[in-house]
Each structure stands twice: as C-alpha cells, then as structure tokens.
mmCIF file of C-alpha atoms in Angstrom:
data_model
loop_
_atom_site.group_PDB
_atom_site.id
_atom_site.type_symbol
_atom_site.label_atom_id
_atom_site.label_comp_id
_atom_site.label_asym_id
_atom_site.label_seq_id
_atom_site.Cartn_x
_atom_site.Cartn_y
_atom_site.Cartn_z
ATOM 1 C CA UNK A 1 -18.912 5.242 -8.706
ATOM 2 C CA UNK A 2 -19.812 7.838 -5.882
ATOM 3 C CA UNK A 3 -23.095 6.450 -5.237
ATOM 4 C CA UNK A 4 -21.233 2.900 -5.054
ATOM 5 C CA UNK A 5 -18.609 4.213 -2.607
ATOM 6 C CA UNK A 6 -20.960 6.550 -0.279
ATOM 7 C CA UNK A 7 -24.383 5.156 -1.010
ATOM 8 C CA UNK A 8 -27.111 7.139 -0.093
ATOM 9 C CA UNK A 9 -25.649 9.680 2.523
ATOM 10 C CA UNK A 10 -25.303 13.075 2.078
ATOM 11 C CA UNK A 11 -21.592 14.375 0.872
ATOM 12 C CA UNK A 12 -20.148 17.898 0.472
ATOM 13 C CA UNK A 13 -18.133 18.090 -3.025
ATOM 14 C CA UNK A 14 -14.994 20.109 -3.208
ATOM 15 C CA UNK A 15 -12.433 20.703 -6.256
ATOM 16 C CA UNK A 16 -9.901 22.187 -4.742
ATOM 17 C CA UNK A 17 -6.878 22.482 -6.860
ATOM 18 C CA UNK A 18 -4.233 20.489 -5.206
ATOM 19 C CA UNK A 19 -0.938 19.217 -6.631
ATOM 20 C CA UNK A 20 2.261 20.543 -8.510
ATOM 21 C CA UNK A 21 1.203 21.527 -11.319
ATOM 22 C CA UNK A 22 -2.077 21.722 -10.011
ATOM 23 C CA UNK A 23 -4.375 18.747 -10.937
ATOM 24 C CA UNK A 24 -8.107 18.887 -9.706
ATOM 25 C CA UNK A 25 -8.663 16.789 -7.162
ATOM 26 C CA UNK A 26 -12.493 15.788 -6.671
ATOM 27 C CA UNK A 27 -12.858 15.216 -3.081
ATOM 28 C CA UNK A 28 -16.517 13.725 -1.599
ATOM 29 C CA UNK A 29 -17.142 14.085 2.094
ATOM 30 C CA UNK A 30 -19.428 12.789 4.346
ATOM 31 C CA UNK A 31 -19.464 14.477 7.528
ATOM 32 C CA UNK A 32 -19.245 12.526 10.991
ATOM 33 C CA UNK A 33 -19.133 13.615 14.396
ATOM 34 C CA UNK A 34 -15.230 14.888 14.223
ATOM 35 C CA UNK A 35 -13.200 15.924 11.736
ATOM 36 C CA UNK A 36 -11.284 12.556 11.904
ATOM 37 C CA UNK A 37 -14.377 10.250 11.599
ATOM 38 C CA UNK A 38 -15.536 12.044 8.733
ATOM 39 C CA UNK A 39 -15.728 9.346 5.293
ATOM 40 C CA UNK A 40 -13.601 10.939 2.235
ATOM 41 C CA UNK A 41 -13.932 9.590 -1.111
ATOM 42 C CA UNK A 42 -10.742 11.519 -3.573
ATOM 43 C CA UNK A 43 -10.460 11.197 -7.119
ATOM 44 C CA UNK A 44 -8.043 12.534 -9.459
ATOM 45 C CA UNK A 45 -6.466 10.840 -12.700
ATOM 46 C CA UNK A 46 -5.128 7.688 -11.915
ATOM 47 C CA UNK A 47 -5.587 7.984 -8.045
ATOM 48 C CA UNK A 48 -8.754 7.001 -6.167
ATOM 49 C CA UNK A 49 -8.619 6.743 -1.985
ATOM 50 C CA UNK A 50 -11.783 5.956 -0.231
ATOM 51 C CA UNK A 51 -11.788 6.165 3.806
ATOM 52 C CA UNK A 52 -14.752 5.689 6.260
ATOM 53 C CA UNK A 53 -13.253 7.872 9.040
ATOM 54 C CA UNK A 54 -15.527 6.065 12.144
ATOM 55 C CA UNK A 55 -13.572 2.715 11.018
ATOM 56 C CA UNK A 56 -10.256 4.479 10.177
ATOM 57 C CA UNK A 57 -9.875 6.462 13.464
ATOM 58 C CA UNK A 58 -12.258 4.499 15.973
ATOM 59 C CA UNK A 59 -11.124 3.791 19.289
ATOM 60 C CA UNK A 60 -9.554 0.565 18.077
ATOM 61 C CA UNK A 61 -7.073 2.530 16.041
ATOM 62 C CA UNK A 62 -7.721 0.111 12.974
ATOM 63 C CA UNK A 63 -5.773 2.504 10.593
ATOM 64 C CA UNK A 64 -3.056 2.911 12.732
ATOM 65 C CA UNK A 65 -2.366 -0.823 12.939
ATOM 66 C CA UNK A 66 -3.634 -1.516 9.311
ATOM 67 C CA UNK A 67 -0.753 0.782 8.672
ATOM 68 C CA UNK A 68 1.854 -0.854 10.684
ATOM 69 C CA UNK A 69 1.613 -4.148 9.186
ATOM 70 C CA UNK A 70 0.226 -3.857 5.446
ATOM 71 C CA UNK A 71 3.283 -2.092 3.939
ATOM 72 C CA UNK A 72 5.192 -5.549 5.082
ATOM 73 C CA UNK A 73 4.695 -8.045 2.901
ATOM 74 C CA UNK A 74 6.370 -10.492 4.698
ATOM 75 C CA UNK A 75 3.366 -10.544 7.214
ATOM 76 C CA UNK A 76 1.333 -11.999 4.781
ATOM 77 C CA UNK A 77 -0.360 -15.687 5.416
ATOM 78 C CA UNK A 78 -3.012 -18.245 4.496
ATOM 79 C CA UNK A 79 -3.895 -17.189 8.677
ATOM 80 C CA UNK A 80 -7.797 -17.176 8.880
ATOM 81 C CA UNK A 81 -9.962 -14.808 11.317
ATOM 82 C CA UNK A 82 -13.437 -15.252 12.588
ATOM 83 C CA UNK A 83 -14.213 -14.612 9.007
ATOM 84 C CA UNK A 84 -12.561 -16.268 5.772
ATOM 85 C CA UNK A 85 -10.693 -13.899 4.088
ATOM 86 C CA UNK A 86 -12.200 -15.468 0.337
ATOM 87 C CA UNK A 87 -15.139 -13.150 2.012
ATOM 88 C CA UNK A 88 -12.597 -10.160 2.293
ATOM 89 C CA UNK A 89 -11.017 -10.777 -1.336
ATOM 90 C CA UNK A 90 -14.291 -11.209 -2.332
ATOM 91 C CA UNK A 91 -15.735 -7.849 -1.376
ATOM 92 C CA UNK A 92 -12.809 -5.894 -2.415
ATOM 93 C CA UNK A 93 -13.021 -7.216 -6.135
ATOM 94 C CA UNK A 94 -16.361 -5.706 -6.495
ATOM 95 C CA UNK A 95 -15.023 -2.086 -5.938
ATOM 96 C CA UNK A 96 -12.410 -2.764 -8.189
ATOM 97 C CA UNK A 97 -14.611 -4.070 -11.052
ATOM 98 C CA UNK A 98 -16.531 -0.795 -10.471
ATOM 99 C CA UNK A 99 -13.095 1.027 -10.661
ATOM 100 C CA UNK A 100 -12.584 -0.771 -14.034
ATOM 101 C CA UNK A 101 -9.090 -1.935 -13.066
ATOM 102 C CA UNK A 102 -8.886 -5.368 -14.236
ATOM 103 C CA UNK A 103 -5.226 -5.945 -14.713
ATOM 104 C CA UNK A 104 -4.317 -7.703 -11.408
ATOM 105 C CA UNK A 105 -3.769 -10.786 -9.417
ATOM 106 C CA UNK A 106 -4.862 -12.218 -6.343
ATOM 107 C CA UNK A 107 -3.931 -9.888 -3.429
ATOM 108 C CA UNK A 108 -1.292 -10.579 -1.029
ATOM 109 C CA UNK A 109 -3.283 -11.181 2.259
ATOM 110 C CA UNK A 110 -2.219 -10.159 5.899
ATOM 111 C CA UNK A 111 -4.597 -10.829 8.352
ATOM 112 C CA UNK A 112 -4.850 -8.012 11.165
ATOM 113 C CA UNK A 113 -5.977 -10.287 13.943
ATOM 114 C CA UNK A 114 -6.620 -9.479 17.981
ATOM 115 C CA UNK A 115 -2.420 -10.623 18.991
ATOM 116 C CA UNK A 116 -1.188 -8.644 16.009
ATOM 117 C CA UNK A 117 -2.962 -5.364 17.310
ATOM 118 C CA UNK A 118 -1.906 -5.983 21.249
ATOM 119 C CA UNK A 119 1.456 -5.851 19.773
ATOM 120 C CA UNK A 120 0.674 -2.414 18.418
ATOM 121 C CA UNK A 121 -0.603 -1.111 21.634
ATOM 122 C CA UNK A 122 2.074 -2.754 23.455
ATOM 123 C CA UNK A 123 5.086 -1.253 21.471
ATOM 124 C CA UNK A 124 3.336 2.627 21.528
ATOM 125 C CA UNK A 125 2.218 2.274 25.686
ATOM 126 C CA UNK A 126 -0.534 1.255 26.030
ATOM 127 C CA UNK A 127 -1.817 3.071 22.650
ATOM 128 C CA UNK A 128 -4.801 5.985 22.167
ATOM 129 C CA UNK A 129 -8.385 6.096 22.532
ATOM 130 C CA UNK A 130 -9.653 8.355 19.624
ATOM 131 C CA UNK A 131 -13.197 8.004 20.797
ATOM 132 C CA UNK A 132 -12.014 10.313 23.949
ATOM 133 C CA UNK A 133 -9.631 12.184 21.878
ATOM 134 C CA UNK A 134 -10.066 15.880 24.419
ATOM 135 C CA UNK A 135 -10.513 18.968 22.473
ATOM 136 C CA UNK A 136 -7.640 20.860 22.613
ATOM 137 C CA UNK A 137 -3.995 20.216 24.039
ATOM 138 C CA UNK A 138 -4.262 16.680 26.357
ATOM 139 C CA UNK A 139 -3.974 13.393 26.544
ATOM 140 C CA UNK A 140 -5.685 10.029 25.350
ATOM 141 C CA UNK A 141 -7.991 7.508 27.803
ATOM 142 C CA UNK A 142 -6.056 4.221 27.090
ATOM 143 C CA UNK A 143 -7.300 2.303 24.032
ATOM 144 C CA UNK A 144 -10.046 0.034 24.830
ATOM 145 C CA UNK A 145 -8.869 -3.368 23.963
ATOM 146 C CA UNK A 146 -9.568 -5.280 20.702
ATOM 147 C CA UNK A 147 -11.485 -8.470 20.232
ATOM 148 C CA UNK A 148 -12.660 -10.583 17.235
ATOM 149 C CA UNK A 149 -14.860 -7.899 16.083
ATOM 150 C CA UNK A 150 -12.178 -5.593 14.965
ATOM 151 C CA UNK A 151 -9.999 -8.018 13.273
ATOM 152 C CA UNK A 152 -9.557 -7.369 9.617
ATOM 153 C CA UNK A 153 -7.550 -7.984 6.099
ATOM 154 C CA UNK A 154 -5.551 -6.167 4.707
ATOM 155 C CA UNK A 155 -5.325 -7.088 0.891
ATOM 156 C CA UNK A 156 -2.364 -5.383 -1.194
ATOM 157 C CA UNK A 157 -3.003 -5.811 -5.175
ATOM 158 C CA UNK A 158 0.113 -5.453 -7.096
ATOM 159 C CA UNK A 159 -1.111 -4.884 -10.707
ATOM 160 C CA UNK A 160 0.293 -6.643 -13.416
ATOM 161 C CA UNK A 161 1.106 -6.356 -17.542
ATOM 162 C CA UNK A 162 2.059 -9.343 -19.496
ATOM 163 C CA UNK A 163 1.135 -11.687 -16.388
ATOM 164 C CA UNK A 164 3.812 -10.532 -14.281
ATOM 165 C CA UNK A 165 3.423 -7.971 -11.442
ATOM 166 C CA UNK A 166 4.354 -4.608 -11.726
ATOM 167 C CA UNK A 167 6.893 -3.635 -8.723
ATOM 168 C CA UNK A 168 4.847 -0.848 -6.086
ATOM 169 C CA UNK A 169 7.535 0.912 -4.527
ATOM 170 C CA UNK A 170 7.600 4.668 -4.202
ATOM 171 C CA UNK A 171 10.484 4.693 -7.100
ATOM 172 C CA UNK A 172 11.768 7.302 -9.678
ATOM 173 C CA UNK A 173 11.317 7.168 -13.222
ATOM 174 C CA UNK A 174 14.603 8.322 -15.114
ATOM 175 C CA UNK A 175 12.528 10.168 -17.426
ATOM 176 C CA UNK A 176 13.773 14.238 -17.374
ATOM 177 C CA UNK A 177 10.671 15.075 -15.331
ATOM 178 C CA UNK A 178 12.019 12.836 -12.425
ATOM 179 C CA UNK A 179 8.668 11.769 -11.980
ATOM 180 C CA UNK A 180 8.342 9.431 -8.681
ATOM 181 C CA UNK A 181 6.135 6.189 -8.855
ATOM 182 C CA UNK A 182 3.981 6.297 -5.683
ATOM 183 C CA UNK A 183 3.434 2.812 -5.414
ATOM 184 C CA UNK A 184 1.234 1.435 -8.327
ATOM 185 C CA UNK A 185 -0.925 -0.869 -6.467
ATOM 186 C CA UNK A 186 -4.632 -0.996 -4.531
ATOM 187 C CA UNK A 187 -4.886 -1.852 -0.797
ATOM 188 C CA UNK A 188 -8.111 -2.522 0.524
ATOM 189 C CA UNK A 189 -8.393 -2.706 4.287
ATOM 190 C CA UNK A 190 -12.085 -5.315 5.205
ATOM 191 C CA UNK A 191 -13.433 -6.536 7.855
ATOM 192 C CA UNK A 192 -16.200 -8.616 8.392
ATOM 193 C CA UNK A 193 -18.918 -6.019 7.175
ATOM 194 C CA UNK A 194 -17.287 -3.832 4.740
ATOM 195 C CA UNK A 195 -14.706 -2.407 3.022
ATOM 196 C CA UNK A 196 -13.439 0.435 4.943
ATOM 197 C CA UNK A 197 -10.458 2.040 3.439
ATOM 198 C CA UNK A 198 -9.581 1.727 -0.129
ATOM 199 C CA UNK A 199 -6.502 3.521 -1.810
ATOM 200 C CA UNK A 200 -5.412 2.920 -5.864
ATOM 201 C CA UNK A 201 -2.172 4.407 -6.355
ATOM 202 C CA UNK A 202 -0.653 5.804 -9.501
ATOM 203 C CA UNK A 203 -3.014 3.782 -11.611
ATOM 204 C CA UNK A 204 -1.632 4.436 -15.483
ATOM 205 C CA UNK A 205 -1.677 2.338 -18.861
ATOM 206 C CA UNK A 206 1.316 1.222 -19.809
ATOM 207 C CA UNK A 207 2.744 2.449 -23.753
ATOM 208 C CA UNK A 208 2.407 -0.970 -25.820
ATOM 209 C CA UNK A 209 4.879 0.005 -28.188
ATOM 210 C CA UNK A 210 7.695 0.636 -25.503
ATOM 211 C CA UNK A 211 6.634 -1.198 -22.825
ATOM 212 C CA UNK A 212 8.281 -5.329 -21.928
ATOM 213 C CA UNK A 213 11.257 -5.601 -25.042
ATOM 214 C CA UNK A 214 13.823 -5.086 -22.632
ATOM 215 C CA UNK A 215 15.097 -8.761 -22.673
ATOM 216 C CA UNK A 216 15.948 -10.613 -20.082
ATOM 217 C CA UNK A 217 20.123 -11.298 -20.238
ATOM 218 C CA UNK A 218 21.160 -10.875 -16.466
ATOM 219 C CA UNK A 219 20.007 -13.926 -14.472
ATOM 220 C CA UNK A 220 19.061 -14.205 -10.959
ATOM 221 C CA UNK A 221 21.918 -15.773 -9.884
ATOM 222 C CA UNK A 222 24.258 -12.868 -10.973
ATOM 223 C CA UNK A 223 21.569 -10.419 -9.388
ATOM 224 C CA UNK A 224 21.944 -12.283 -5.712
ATOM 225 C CA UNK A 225 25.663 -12.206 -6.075
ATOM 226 C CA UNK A 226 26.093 -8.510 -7.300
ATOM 227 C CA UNK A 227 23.329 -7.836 -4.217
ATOM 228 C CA UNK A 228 25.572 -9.527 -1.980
ATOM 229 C CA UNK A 229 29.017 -8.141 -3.227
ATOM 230 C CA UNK A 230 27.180 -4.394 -2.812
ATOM 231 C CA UNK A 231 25.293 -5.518 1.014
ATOM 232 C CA UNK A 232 29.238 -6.551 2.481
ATOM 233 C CA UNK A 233 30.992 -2.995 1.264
ATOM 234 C CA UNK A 234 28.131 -1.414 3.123
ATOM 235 C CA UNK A 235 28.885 0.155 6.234
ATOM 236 C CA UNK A 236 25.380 -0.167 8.297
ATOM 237 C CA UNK A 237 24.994 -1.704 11.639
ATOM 238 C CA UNK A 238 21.274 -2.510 10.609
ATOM 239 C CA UNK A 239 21.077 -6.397 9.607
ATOM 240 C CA UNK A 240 19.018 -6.548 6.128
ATOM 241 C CA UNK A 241 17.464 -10.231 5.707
ATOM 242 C CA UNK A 242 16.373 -10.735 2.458
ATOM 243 C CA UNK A 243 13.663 -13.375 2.044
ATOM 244 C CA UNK A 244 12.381 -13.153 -1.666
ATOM 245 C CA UNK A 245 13.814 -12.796 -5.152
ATOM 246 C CA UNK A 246 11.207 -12.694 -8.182
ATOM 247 C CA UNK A 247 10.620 -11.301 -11.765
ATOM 248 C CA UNK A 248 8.860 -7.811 -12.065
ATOM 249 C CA UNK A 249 8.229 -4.794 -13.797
ATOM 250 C CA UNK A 250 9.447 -1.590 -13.158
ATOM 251 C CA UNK A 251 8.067 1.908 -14.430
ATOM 252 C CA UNK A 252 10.801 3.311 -16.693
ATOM 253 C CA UNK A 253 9.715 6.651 -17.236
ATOM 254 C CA UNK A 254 6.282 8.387 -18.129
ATOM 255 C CA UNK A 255 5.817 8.540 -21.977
ATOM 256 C CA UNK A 256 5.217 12.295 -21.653
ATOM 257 C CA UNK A 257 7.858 12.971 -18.703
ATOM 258 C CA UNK A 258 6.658 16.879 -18.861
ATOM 259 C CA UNK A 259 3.521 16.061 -17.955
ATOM 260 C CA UNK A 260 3.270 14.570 -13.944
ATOM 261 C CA UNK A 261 -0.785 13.293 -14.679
ATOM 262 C CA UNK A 262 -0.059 11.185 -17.423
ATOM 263 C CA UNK A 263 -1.557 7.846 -17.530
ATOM 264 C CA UNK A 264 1.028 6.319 -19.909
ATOM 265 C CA UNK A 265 3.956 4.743 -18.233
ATOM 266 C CA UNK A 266 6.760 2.476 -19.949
ATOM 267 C CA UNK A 267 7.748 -0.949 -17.947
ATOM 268 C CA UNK A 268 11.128 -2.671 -17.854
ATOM 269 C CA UNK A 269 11.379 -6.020 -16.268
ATOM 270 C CA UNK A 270 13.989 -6.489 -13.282
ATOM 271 C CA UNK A 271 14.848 -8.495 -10.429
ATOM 272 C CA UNK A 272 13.715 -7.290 -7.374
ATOM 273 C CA UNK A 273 14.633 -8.588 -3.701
ATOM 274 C CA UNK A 274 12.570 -8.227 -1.026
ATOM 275 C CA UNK A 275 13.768 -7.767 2.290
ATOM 276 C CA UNK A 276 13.320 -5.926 5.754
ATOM 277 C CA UNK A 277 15.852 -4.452 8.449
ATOM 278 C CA UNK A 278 16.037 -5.471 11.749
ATOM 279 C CA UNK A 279 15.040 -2.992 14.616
ATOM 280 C CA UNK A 280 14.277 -2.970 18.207
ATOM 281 C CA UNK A 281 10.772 -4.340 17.922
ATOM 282 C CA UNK A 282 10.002 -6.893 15.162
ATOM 283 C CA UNK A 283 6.784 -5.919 14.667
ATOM 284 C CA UNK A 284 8.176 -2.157 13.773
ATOM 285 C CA UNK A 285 11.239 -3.571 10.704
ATOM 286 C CA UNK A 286 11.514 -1.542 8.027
ATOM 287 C CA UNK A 287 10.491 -3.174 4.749
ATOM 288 C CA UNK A 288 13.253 -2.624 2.008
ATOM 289 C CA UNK A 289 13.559 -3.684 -1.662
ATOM 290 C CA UNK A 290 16.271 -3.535 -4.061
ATOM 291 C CA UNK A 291 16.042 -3.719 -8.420
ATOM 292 C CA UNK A 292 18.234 -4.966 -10.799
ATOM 293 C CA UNK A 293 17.411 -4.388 -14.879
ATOM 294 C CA UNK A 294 16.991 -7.566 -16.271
ATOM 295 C CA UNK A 295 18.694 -6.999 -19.650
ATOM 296 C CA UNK A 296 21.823 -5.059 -17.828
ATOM 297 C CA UNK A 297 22.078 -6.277 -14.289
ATOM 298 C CA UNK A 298 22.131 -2.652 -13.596
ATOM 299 C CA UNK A 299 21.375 -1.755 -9.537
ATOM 300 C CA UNK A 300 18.217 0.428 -10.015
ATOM 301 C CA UNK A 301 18.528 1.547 -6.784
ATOM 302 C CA UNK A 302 15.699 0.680 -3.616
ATOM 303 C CA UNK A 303 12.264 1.220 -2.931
ATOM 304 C CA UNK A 304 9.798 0.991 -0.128
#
C-alpha cells in the first residue's frame, strides 16, 4: 500500500501516538522543499489520508479551492474539463481497490474548472501565491492565475450497505461513548496526471446482526412536512433551500461504544434532506443536511 501511494521516493516513518485515547497513527513523509509541499501518507484503523503537498499547496492553491467546493454536493455535474472525468473516476478506483474498500457507488463528481477557481480568488482578493510564501511574518505575491492545466475533479464516494448509501456527515452516534461519525466517505481530488489528495474517513464494518431491521414506517411525505413545520418556527434570517430528499443510512452507535477505534458500526435507515444556506457570496453557502429515522419520523438532528 505505501509503495503504491509513494512509489519509489524516500519517506521518513513516524508513530507518533496521536488521538484520545491514543491510537497509533502511522504517518509516511516525503520531504519537499517546505514544510507545506511535503507528501504525507497517514494510516490508522479505519482512516487513511494521502496528500502530495507540491499539488495541495502550489501556487494555484488547488486544496484551497478543492476545499471550497467538494464539501457541496450541489456543485456536482456531468460538466467535462480538458480531460473526461471517466479518466478521473477511473484512476481513483484503483487506489481504492488497493485500499480494499469495495462497498461503494459511483462518486458524486464536481468538476474544479478555470471559472470555478477565479471565483475563489475573486471572493478572498485576489488570493495567495504559496510558491512566494516569505519566511517569516509578510505577505503573499498575488496568485498566478489558473488555466486548463490545473483544473481537476473532485470525486466524493459515499459508501454504501444493502445498496443504499450510507449518510457522511460529521454526526453523533447515541451510543454512551458519544462517539462522532467524521464523515464515512472517500474524496479523491485528480487531475489530469494523478491522484493528488486522497482522504477515507471513518471507514468501519457495519454489525450484520444489528445493522438495516429498523423498518421503514415514516414516509417521505410526512418527513418534508414535519421539516417544514420545524424550518417556519425557526427564528434565522439565513434562507435554507433544500434541493434533495433520499433514502440513507445513518450510523446508530458503535457496537463497542467504549471503544472510539472500533470498526463495527450499527446503521439505521432515515430520510435525509439536503440543503445549503444562503450567504453573501454563492460560491461560499454553507451546505446543511437534516435526518429523520425512518421507522419513527424522529428529527435526528443535522449534519455537515
């Protein structure tokens, strides 16, 4: 898996304890000319993030913009770049097969392209050029701007049990531990040469015994009027759209809720809504979600 990652550079290997409780953390890195540009491959149990720092943090600021726009799924298209993203999807799947994780779908897909990054620099003034990052205390030359080159994908993988997705919002099990979901998912950021970051989060098995018998008793009609009963007693002056309603599962609770490494998670379905509030620049809306159990109609609560 390392060699697959890093191939045949040279990597310092650290196992730092990290964590609460402390978990070891196996943490490859390659060096590169600054701290930020330096490629880090982490693994722990059920957690995996690969970055190539001199994509991440280049001058173009790819991470920063990959950032912006792949936590909103709403952004997502069938929009092609100078390269088809089958190529992207295509490339991504093979780290995954060497990850083992086999239990997804195909990704949701939101295209990074040239206008989508102007927008970026355009909202934070003009943006920052890591490349001439000074020193110490200072400022940034301006960011040199993108072109075709720099566009990339950004794939989010929702995994799935029993053919339906598995909701990947940072949400709380109600198990005693209190144990928060981190967002059970993989997001692969490619361009047209390679993947370049690569983050599995909160990968676990779910418990077959315990895991989808919740049945389903609380439609989605009733869900979209008890969402809309609790959105008009709200007092907010944010506007919340909501654009999607569909079937997933939830993580319940971890089977052993004493222990925060363990694999073995139980899944309820619910009805989650997917939505975003309005702010000041369109580009920068806040991606919301809000779950209803199935079997009770129950408000879970939000996520994202």
């Amino acid at each position: 898996m390392v060699s697959f990652f890093l191939g045949d550079q040279s990597y310092k290997l650290s196992t730092e304890p990290i964590g609460d409780p402390n978990p070891y953390t196996f943490i490859y890195t390659v060096a590169g000319p600054t701290t930020r540009r330096n490629t880090n491959l982490y693994i722990d149990k059920g957690y995996l993030s690969y970055t190539n720092g001199y994509h991440f943090w280049n001058e173009y600021m790819q991470g920063s913009v990959g950032d912006t726009y792949v936590g909103m799924r709403r952004y997502a298209s069938d929009e092609q770049l100078s390269f088809p993203s089958e190529d992207a999807i295509r490339r991504a799947n093979e780290y995954l097969e060497v990850l083992g994780i086999t239990n997804y779908g195909d990704p949701l897909v939101i295209p990074i392209s040239k206008e989508r990054a102007d927008r970026v620099y355009e909202f934070e003034g003009g943006g920052r050029n890591f490349a001439t990052k000074p020193e110490g205390d200072g400022y940034f030359d301006p960011a040199v701007p993108w072109t075709e080159e720099q566009e990339f994908y950004g794939l989010i993988y929702q995994l799935e049990y029993n053919g339906i997705k598995v909701n990947d919002g940072s949400i709380r099990f109600n198990g005693m531990g209190g144990t928060a979901a981190e967002g059970m998912n993989v997001v692969a950021y490619v361009d047209k040469n390679e993947v370049f970051r690569l983050v599995a989060k909160d990968i676990g098995e779910p418990a077959p015994e315990a895991s989808g018998v919740a049945p389903i008793k609380f439609s989605p009609k009733q869900a979209s009027d008890t969402l809309r009963e609790f959105l008009e007693k709200r007092v907010n002056s944010t506007k919340q759209v909501i654009y999607k309603c569909c079937l997933e599962y939830v993580p319940f609770e971890r089977v052993d809720v004493n222990d925060r490494t363990s694999s073995k998670v139980i899944y309820v379905p619910a009805w989650v809504f997917y939505g975003y509030e309005e702010g000041e620049q369109w580009d920068m809306e806040k991606q919301c979600a809000y779950l209803f159990y199935a079997e009770t109609g129950v408000r879970y609560g939000s996520s994202f």
